[in-house]
PDB file of C-alpha atoms in Angstrom:
ATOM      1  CA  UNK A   1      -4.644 -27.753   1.434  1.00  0.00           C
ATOM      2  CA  UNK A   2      -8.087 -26.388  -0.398  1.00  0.00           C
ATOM      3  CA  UNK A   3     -10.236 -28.021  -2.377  1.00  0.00           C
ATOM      4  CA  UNK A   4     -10.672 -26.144  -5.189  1.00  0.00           C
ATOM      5  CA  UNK A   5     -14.028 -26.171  -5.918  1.00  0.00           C
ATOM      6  CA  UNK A   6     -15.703 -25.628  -2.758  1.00  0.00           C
ATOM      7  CA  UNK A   7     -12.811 -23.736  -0.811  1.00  0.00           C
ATOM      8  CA  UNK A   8     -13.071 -26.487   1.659  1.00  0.00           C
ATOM      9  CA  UNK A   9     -10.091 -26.461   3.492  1.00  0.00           C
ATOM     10  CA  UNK A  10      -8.462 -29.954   3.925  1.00  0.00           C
ATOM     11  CA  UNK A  11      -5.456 -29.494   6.389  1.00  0.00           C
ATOM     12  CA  UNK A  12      -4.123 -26.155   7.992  1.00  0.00           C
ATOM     13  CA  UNK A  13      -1.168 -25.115   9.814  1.00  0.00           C
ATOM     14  CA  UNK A  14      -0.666 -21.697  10.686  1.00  0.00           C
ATOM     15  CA  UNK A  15      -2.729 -20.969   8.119  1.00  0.00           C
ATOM     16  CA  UNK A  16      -3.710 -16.924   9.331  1.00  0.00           C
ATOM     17  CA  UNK A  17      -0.325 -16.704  10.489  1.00  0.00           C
ATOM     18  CA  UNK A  18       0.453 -13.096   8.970  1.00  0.00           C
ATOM     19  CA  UNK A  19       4.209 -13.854   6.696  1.00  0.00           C
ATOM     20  CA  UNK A  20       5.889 -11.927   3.699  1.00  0.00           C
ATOM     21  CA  UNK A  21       4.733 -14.223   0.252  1.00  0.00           C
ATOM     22  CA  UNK A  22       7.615 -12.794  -1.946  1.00  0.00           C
ATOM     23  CA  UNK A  23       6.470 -13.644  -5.233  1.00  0.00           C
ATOM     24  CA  UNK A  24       3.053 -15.550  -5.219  1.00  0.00           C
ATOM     25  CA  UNK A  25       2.158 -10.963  -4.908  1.00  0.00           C
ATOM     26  CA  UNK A  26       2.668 -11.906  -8.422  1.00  0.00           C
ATOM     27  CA  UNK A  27      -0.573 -13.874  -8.305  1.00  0.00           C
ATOM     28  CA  UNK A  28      -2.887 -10.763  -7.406  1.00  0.00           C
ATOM     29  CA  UNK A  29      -0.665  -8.364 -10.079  1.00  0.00           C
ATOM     30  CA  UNK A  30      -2.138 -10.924 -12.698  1.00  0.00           C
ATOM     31  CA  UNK A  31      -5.937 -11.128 -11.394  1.00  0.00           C
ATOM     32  CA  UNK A  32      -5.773  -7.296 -11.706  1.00  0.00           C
ATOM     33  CA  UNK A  33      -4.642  -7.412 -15.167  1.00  0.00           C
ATOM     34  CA  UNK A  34      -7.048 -10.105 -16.300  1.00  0.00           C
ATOM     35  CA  UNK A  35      -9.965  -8.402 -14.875  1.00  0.00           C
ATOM     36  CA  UNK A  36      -9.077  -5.445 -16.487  1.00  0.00           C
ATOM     37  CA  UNK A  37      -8.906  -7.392 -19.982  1.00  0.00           C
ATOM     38  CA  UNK A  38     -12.050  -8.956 -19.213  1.00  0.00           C
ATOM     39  CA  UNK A  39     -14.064  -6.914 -17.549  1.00  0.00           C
ATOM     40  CA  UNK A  40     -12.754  -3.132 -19.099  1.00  0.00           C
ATOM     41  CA  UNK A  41     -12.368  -4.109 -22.125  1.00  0.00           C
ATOM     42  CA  UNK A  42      -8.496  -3.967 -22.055  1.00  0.00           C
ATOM     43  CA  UNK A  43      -6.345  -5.024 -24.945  1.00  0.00           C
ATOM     44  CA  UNK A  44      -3.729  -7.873 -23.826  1.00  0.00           C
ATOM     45  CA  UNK A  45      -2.256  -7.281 -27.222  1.00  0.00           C
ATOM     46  CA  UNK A  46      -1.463  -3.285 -26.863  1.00  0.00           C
ATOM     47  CA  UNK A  47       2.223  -2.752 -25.608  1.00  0.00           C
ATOM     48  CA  UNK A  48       3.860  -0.995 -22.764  1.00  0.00           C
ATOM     49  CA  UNK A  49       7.356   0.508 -22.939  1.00  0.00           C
ATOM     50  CA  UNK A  50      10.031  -0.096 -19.932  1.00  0.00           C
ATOM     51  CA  UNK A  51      10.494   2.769 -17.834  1.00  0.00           C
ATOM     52  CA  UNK A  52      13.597   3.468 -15.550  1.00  0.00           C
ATOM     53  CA  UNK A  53      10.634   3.324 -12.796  1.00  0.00           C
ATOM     54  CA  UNK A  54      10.218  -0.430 -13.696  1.00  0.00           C
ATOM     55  CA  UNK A  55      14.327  -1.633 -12.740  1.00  0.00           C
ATOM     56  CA  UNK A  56      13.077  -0.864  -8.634  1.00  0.00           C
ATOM     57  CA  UNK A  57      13.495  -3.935  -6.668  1.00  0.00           C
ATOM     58  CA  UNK A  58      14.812  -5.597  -9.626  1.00  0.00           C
ATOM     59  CA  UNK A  59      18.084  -7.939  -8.244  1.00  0.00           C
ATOM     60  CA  UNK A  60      18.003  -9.963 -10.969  1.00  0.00           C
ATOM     61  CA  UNK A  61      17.623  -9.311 -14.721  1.00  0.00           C
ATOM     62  CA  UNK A  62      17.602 -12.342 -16.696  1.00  0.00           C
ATOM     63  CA  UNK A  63      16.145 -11.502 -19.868  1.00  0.00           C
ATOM     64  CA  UNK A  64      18.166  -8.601 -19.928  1.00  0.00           C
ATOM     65  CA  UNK A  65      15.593  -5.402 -20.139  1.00  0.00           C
ATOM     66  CA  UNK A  66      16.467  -1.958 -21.262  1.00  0.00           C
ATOM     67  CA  UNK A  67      14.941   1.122 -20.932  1.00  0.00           C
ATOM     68  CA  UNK A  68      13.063   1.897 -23.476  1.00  0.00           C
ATOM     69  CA  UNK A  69      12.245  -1.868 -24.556  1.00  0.00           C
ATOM     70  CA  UNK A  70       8.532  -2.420 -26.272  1.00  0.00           C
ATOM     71  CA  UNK A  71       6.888  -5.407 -25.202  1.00  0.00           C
ATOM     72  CA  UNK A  72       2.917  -6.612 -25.168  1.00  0.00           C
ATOM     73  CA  UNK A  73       1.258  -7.305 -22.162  1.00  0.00           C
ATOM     74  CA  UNK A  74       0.678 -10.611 -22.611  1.00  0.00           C
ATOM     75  CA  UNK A  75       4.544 -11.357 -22.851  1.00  0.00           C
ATOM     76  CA  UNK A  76       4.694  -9.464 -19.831  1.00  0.00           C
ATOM     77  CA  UNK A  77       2.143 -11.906 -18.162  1.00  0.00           C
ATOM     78  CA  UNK A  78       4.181 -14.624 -19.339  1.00  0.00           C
ATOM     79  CA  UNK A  79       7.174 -13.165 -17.628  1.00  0.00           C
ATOM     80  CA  UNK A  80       5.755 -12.488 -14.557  1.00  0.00           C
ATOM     81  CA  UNK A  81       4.271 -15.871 -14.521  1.00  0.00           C
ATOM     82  CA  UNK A  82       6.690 -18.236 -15.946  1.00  0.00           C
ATOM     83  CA  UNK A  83       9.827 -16.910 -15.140  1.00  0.00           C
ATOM     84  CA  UNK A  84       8.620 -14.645 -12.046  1.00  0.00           C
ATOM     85  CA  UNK A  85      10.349 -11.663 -13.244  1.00  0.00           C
ATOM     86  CA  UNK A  86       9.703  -8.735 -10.676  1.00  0.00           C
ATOM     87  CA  UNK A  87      10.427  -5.796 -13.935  1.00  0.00           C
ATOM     88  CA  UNK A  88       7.889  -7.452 -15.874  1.00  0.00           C
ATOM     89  CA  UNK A  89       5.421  -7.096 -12.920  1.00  0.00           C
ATOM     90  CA  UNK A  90       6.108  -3.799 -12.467  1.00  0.00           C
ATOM     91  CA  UNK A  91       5.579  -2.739 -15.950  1.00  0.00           C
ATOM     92  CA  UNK A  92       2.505  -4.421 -15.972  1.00  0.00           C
ATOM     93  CA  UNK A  93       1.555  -2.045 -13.505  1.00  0.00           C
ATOM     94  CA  UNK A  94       2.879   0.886 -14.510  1.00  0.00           C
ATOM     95  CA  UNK A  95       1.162   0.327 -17.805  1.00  0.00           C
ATOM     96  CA  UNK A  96      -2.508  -0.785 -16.908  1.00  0.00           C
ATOM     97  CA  UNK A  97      -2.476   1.708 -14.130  1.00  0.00           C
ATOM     98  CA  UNK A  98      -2.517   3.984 -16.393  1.00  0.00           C
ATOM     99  CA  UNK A  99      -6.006   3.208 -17.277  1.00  0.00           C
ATOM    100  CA  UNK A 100      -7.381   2.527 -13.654  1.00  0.00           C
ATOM    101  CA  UNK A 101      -7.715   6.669 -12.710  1.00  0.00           C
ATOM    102  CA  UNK A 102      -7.725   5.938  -8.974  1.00  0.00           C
ATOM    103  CA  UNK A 103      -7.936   9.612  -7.239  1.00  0.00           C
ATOM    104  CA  UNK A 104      -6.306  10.713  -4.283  1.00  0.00           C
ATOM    105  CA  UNK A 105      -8.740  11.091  -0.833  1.00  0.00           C
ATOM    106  CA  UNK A 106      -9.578  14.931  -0.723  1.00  0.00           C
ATOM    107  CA  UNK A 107      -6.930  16.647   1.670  1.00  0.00           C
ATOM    108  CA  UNK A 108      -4.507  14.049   0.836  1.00  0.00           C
ATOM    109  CA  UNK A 109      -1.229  14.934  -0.548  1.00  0.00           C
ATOM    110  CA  UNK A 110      -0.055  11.887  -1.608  1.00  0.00           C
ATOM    111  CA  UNK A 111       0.946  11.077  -5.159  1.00  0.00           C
ATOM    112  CA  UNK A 112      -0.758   8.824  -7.621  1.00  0.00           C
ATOM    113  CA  UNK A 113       1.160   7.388  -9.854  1.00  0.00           C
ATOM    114  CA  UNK A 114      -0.126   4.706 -12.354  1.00  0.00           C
ATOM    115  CA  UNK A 115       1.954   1.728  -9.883  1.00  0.00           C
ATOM    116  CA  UNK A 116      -0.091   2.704  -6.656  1.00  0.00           C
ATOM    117  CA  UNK A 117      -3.173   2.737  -8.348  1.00  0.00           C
ATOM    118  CA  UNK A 118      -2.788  -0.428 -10.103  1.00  0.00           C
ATOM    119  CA  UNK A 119      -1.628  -2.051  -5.909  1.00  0.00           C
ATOM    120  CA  UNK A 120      -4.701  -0.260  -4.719  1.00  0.00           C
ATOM    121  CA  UNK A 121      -6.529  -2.139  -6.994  1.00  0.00           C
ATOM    122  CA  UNK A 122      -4.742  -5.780  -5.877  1.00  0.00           C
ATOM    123  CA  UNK A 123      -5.638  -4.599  -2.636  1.00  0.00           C
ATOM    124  CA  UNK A 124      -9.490  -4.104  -3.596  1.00  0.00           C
ATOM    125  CA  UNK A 125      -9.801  -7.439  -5.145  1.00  0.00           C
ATOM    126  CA  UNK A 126      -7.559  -8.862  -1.887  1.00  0.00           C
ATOM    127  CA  UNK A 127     -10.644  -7.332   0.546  1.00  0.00           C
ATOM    128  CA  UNK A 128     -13.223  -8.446  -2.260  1.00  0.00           C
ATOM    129  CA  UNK A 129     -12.357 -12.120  -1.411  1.00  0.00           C
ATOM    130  CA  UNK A 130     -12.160 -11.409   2.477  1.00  0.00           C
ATOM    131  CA  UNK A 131      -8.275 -11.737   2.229  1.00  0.00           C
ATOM    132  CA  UNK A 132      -8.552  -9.865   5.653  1.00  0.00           C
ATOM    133  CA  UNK A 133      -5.179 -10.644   6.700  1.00  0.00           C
ATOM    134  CA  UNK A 134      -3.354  -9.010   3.755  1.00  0.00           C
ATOM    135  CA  UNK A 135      -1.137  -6.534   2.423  1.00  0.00           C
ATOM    136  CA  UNK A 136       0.357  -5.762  -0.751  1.00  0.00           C
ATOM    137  CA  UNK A 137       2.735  -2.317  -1.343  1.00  0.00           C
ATOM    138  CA  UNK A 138       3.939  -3.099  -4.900  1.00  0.00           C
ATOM    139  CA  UNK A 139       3.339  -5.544  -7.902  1.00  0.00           C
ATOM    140  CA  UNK A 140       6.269  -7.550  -7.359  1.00  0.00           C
ATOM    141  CA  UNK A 141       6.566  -9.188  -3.972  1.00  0.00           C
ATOM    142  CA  UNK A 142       9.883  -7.269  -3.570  1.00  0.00           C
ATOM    143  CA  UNK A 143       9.826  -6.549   0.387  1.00  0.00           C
ATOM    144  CA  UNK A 144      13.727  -5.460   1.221  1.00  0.00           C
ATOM    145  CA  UNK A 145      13.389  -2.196   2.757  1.00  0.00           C
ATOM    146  CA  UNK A 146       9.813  -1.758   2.305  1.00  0.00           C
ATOM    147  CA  UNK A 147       7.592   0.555   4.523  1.00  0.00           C
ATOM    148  CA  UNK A 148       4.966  -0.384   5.420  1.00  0.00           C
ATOM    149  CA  UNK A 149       5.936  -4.619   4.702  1.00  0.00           C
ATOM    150  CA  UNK A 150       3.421  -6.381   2.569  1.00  0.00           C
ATOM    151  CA  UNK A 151       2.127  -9.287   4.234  1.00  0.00           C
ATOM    152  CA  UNK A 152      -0.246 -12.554   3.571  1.00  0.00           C
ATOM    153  CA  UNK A 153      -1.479 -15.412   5.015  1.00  0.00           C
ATOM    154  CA  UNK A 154      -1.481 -19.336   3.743  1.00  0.00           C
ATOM    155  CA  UNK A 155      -5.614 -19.146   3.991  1.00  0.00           C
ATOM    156  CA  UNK A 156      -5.436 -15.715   1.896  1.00  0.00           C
ATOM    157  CA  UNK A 157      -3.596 -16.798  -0.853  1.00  0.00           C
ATOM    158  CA  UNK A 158      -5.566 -20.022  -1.144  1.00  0.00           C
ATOM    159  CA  UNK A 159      -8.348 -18.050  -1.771  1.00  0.00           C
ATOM    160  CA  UNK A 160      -6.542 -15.618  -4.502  1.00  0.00           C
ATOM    161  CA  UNK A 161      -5.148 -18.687  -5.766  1.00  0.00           C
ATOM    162  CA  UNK A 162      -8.957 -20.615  -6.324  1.00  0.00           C
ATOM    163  CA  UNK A 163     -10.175 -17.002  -7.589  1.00  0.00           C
ATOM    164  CA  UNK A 164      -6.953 -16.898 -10.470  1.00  0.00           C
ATOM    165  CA  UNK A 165      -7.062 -20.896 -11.342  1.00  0.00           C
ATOM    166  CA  UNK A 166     -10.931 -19.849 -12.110  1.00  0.00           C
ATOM    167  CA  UNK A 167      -9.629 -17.991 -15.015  1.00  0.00           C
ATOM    168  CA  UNK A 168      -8.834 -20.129 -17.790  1.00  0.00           C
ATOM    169  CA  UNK A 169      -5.969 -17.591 -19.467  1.00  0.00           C
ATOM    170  CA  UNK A 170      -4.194 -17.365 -16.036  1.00  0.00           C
ATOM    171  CA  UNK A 171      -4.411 -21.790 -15.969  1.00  0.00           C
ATOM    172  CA  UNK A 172      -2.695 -21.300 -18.740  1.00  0.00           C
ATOM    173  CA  UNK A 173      -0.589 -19.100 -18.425  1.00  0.00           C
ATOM    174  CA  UNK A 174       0.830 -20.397 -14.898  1.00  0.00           C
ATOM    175  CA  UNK A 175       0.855 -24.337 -16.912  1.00  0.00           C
ATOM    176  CA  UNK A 176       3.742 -23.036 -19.130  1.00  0.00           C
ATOM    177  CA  UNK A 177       7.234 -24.911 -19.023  1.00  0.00           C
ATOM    178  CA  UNK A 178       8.698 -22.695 -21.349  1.00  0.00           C
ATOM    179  CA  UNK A 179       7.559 -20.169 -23.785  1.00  0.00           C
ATOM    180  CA  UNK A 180       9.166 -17.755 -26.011  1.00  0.00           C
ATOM    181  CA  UNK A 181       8.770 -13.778 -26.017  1.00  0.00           C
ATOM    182  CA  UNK A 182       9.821 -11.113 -28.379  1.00  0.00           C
ATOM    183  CA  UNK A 183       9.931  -6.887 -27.875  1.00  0.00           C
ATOM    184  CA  UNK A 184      11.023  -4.261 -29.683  1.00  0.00           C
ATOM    185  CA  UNK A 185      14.756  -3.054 -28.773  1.00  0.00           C
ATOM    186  CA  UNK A 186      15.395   0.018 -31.567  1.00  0.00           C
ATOM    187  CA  UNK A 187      13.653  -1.295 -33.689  1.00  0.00           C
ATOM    188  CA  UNK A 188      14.781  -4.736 -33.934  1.00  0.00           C
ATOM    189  CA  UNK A 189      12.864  -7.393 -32.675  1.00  0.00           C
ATOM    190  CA  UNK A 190      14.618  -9.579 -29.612  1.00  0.00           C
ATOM    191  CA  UNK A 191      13.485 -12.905 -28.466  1.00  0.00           C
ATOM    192  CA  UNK A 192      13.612 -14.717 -24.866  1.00  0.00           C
ATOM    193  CA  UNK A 193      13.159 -18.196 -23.643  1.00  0.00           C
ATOM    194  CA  UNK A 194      11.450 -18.115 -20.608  1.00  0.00           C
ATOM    195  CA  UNK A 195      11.885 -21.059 -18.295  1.00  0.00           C
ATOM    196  CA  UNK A 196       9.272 -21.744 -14.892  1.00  0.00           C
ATOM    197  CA  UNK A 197      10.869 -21.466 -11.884  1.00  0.00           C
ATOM    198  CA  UNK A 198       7.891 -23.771 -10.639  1.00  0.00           C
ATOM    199  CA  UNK A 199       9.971 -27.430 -10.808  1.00  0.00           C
ATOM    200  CA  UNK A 200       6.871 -29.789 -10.016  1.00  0.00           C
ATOM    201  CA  UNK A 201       5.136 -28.404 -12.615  1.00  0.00           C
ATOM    202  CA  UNK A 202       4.166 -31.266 -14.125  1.00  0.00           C
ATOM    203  CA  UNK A 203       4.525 -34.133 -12.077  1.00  0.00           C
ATOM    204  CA  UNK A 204       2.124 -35.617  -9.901  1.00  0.00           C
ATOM    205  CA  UNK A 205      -0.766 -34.197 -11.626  1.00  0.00           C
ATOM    206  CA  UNK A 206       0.507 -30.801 -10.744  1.00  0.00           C
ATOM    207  CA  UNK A 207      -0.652 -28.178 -13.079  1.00  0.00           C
ATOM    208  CA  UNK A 208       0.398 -24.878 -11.369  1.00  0.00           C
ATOM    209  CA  UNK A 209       0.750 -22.480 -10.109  1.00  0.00           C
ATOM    210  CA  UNK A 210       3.574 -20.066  -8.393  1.00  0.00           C
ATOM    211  CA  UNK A 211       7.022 -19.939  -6.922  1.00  0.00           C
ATOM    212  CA  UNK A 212       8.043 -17.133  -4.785  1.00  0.00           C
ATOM    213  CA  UNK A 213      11.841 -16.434  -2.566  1.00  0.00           C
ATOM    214  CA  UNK A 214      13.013 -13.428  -0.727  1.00  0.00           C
ATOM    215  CA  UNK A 215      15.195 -13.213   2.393  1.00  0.00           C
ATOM    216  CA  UNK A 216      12.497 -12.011   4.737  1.00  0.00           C
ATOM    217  CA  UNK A 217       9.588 -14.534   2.713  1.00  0.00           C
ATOM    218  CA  UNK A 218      12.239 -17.769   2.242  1.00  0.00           C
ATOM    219  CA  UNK A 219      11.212 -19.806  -0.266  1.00  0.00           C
ATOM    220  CA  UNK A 220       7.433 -19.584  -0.998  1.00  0.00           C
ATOM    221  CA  UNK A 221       5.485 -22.025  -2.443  1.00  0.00           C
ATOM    222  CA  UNK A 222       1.561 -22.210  -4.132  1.00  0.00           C
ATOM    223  CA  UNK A 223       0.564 -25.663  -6.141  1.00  0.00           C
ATOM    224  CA  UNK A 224      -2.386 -26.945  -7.859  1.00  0.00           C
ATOM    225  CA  UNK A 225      -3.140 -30.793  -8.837  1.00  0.00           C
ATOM    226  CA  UNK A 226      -5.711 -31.785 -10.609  1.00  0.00           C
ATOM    227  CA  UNK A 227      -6.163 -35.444  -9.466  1.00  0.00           C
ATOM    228  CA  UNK A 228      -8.729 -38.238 -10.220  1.00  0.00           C
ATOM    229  CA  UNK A 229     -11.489 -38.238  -6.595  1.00  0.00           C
ATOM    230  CA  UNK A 230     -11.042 -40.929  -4.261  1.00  0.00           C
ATOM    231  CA  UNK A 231     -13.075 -42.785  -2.054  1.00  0.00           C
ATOM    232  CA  UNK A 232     -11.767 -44.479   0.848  1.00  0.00           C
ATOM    233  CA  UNK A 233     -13.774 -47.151   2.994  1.00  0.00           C
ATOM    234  CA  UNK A 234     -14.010 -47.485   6.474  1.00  0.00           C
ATOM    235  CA  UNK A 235     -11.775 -50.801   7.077  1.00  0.00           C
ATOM    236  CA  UNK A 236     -14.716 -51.969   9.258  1.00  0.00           C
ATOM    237  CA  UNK A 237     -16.969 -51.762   6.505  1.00  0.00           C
ATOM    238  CA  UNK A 238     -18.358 -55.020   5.309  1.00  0.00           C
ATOM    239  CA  UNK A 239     -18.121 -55.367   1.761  1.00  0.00           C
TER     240      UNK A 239
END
């Protein structure tokens, strides 16, 4: 438990303990995005167009994506966010790492596609806020037979999580019960109802911000509550 001004932390347990975080990975995937729109000039408005690339580690498919759906960005946020849908992080990816041009280390043979330059980028901004004890190996949190596992730790993401509740679109975003999307299937224009898998949201003062399950992660939780300061007195106190 953080404060989230100051970073002060409150109460720990096992807080460096290294873990898989499932989908709060979704966090980072956003911060890269909304730096990129904020500080590269990047257009939350363009649109991206789902790949076959985007359906890996996709279990579930809710909103029922195609190949070759057209969607903007921002819907795509809202996806990722709201409903926590692992395609929609992916072609997040996929699309604004496009624009990152991360180059492979001379005498490397390893291929760059637009999806591992966009997670070397999460995990730039990961060592930019001393998130020492992470990992992240794609957009979406997916970790079944991943090599090498992605991995985070409870202090980590608190500090991720105080860097992306700094950000008044992601606030937003992540404070969404319910909001509708639309993209481009053949030409016609589809709509979805997203719905937050985030059921506190809402109560208790609780404004945000991420859910997250996997087998290996079990069920993974981040919150934020913005509630009024209180002072307690000593008991002994005179009045």
């Amino acid at each position: 438990m953080v404060d989230s001004q100051t970073g002060y932390v409150l109460v720990e347990q096992n807080a460096r303990e290294k873990r898989q975080v499932a989908s709060l990975t979704k966090i980072a995937t956003a911060c890269v995005v909304l730096d990129w729109a904020e500080k590269k000039g990047g257009d939350l408005n363009q649109f991206a167009t789902i790949g076959q690339a985007a359906f890996v580690g996709v279990e579930k498919n809710e909103i029922g994506w195609q190949v070759g759906d057209v969607v903007s960005l921002r819907d795509l946020l809202y996806a990722a966010l709201v409903q926590s849908d692992n395609l929609a992080a992916n072609a997040l990816a996929s699309r604004v790492g496009e624009t990152l041009g991360v180059i492979a280390p001379a005498g490397s043979n390893a291929k760059i596609t637009p999806t591992t330059a966009f997670v070397a980028q999460m995990n730039a901004l990961a060592k930019q806020l001393g998130m020492d004890r992470t990992r992240f190996v794609n957009p979406s949190g997916f970790d079944y037979k991943e090599r090498p596992m992605p991995y985070s730790t409870a202090i980590d993401l608190a500090r991720l999580t105080r860097y992306a509740m700094n950000k008044a679109s992601f606030r937003f975003y992540v404070s969404q019960r319910e909001r509708e999307i639309s993209f481009n299937r053949n030409g016609k224009q589809l709509h979805a109802l997203l719905k937050t898998t985030n059921d506190l949201l809402g109560t208790n003062g609780i404004d945000g911000v991420k859910t997250g399950q996997t087998a290996y992660a079990g069920e993974c939780l981040i919150l934020s509550a913005n509630r009024p300061s209180e002072v307690i007195k000593n008991s002994n106190e005179s009045a």
